[in-house]
CSV table of C-alpha atoms in Angstrom, one decimal:
chain,number,residue,atom,x,y,z
A,1,VAL,CA,18.2,6.7,-20.5
A,2,LEU,CA,16.5,4.1,-22.6
A,3,ARG,CA,16.3,5.0,-26.3
A,4,ARG,CA,13.1,5.0,-28.3
A,5,GLY,CA,12.3,1.4,-29.3
A,6,GLY,CA,14.4,0.0,-26.4
A,7,LEU,CA,13.1,-2.9,-24.3
A,8,LEU,CA,12.7,-2.6,-20.5
A,9,MET,CA,12.6,-5.9,-18.7
A,10,PHE,CA,12.2,-6.3,-14.9
A,11,ALA,CA,11.2,-8.5,-12.0
A,12,THR,CA,9.8,-7.2,-8.7
A,13,LEU,CA,7.9,-8.4,-5.8
A,14,GLY,CA,4.0,-8.4,-5.9
A,15,PRO,CA,1.4,-7.7,-3.2
A,16,ASP,CA,1.0,-11.4,-2.1
A,17,THR,CA,4.7,-11.4,-1.0
A,18,LEU,CA,4.9,-12.2,2.7
A,19,GLN,CA,1.2,-12.5,3.0
A,20,GLU,CA,1.5,-14.9,5.9
A,21,LEU,CA,3.5,-12.3,8.0
A,22,ARG,CA,1.1,-9.5,7.0
A,23,ALA,CA,-1.9,-11.6,8.2
A,24,ALA,CA,-0.2,-12.1,11.5
A,25,ALA,CA,1.3,-8.7,12.1
A,26,GLY,CA,-0.8,-6.4,9.9
A,27,ASP,CA,0.0,-3.8,7.3
A,28,ALA,CA,1.8,-1.6,9.8
A,29,ARG,CA,4.7,-4.0,10.1
A,30,VAL,CA,5.0,-5.7,6.7
A,31,HIS,CA,5.7,-3.9,3.4
A,32,ARG,CA,3.0,-3.8,0.8
A,33,PHE,CA,4.2,-4.2,-2.8
A,34,ALA,CA,2.6,-2.8,-6.0
A,35,ASP,CA,0.1,-4.9,-8.0
A,36,MET,CA,1.1,-5.9,-11.5
A,37,HIS,CA,-1.9,-4.1,-13.0
A,38,ASP,CA,-0.7,-0.8,-11.4
A,39,LEU,CA,2.8,-1.5,-12.7
A,40,GLY,CA,1.5,-1.9,-16.3
A,41,ASP,CA,-0.5,1.4,-16.0
A,42,TRP,CA,2.5,3.2,-14.7
A,43,LEU,CA,4.6,2.0,-17.6
A,44,VAL,CA,2.0,3.3,-20.1
A,45,ALA,CA,1.9,6.7,-18.2
A,46,ALA,CA,5.7,6.9,-18.4
A,47,GLY,CA,5.6,6.6,-22.2
A,48,PHE,CA,6.2,2.8,-22.6
A,49,SER,CA,4.0,0.8,-25.0
A,50,ALA,CA,2.7,-2.8,-25.1
A,51,PRO,CA,3.5,-3.7,-21.5
A,52,VAL,CA,3.3,-7.4,-20.7
A,53,MET,CA,3.1,-8.6,-17.2
A,54,ASP,CA,3.3,-12.1,-15.7
A,55,VAL,CA,3.3,-13.4,-12.1
A,56,GLU,CA,4.7,-16.4,-10.3
A,57,LYS,CA,4.2,-17.5,-6.7
A,58,ILE,CA,7.0,-19.2,-4.9
A,59,ASN,CA,6.5,-20.8,-1.5
A,60,LEU,CA,9.4,-20.9,0.8
A,61,ALA,CA,9.7,-23.1,4.0
A,62,TYR,CA,12.2,-22.3,6.8
A,63,ARG,CA,13.4,-24.4,9.7
A,64,ASP,CA,12.7,-21.6,12.1
A,65,MET,CA,11.8,-17.9,12.3
A,66,THR,CA,15.4,-16.9,13.0
A,67,GLN,CA,16.4,-18.2,9.6
A,68,LEU,CA,13.5,-16.4,7.9
A,69,PHE,CA,14.3,-13.1,9.6
A,70,ALA,CA,18.0,-13.5,8.7
A,71,ASP,CA,17.1,-14.0,5.1
A,72,LEU,CA,14.8,-10.9,5.1
A,73,ARG,CA,17.5,-8.7,6.6
A,74,ALA,CA,20.2,-10.1,4.3
A,75,SER,CA,18.0,-9.4,1.2
A,76,GLY,CA,17.4,-5.8,2.3
A,77,GLN,CA,13.8,-6.3,3.2
A,78,THR,CA,13.5,-3.4,5.6
A,79,TYR,CA,10.3,-1.5,6.1
A,80,ALA,CA,10.8,2.0,4.7
A,81,ARG,CA,7.3,3.5,5.0
A,82,ALA,CA,7.4,6.9,6.6
A,83,ASP,CA,4.4,6.2,8.8
A,84,ARG,CA,5.7,2.8,10.1
A,85,PRO,CA,5.9,2.2,13.8
A,86,ARG,CA,9.2,3.5,15.2
A,87,GLY,CA,9.5,1.6,18.4
A,88,LEU,CA,11.1,-1.7,19.1
A,89,ALA,CA,8.9,-4.7,18.3
A,90,SER,CA,7.4,-6.3,21.3
A,91,LYS,CA,7.6,-9.9,22.4
A,92,GLY,CA,3.9,-10.1,21.5
A,93,LEU,CA,4.7,-9.2,17.9
A,94,ARG,CA,7.4,-11.9,17.6
A,95,ALA,CA,4.9,-14.4,19.1
A,96,MET,CA,2.3,-13.4,16.5
A,97,LEU,CA,4.8,-13.8,13.7
A,98,GLU,CA,5.9,-17.2,15.0
A,99,ARG,CA,2.3,-18.4,15.0
A,100,ALA,CA,2.2,-17.5,11.3
A,101,GLY,CA,4.6,-20.3,10.8
A,102,THR,CA,7.8,-20.7,8.9
A,103,ARG,CA,6.3,-20.7,5.4
A,104,VAL,CA,6.1,-17.6,3.3
A,105,THR,CA,4.9,-16.7,-0.1
A,106,CYS,CA,7.0,-14.6,-2.6
A,107,GLU,CA,5.0,-13.3,-5.5
A,108,VAL,CA,7.4,-12.4,-8.3
A,109,VAL,CA,6.1,-10.0,-11.0
A,110,TYR,CA,7.9,-10.1,-14.4
A,111,GLY,CA,7.3,-7.4,-16.9
A,112,HIS,CA,8.6,-5.9,-20.1
A,113,ALA,CA,7.6,-2.9,-22.3
A,114,TRP,CA,9.0,-1.0,-25.2
A,115,LYS,CA,10.0,2.7,-24.9
A,116,GLY,CA,7.7,4.7,-27.1
A,117,ALA,CA,8.1,8.0,-28.9
A,118,PRO,CA,7.8,11.0,-26.5
A,119,ARG,CA,4.3,12.4,-26.4
A,120,LYS,CA,5.2,15.7,-24.7
A,121,THR,CA,8.1,18.1,-24.8
A,122,ALA,CA,10.1,18.9,-21.7
A,123,ASP,CA,8.0,22.0,-21.1
A,124,GLY,CA,4.7,19.9,-21.2
A,125,ARG,CA,3.5,20.7,-24.8
A,126,SER,CA,1.9,17.8,-26.7
A,127,ILE,CA,3.8,16.4,-29.7
A,128,VAL,CA,1.7,15.9,-32.8
A,129,GLN,CA,3.3,14.1,-35.7
A,130,PHE,CA,2.1,14.2,-39.3
A,131,ALA,CA,2.9,11.4,-41.7
A,132,LYS,CA,3.1,11.8,-45.5
A,133,ARG,CA,0.4,9.9,-47.3
A,134,ALA,CA,1.4,7.7,-50.2
A,135,ALA,CA,0.0,9.1,-53.5
C-alpha cells in the first residue's frame, strides 16, 4: 500500500526485551523478538532501500511482580508461539520469575526505509529498466 518513494517508519521490540524473565524461565515461556539486523535484511528483501535501524534500551522497575505481569497482560504481551507450553504455569515457574526481580529491560528498535521500485512482476519475472543516455 506504500507508493514508490514512500517512507516506512516503525518501532518494535528487540531481542533483549524481557531478558531478565527469559534468563529465569527460559525461551519456552518468554517471547523472542527479531534482531534489528534481521529486520533491515527483511526490509531490503521486501523491496525497500536504504534501511536505517537504531536501538534504545529502557530499564523498568516495578514495585512487585503482580504489577509487572499486569502491565505485560495489558500491553498484549501474550506468548503466541505454536510450540509453547500449553499447561498452566506452576508455582515453581512463578518462584523462578520472582527471583528474577522486578526490573526488566525493553529494547526498542526504531527503523525507517524507502519503498523502492519493484524488481519483479507479480508473476515473478525480473524487471529490467533501460535509461536513455545523454548525447
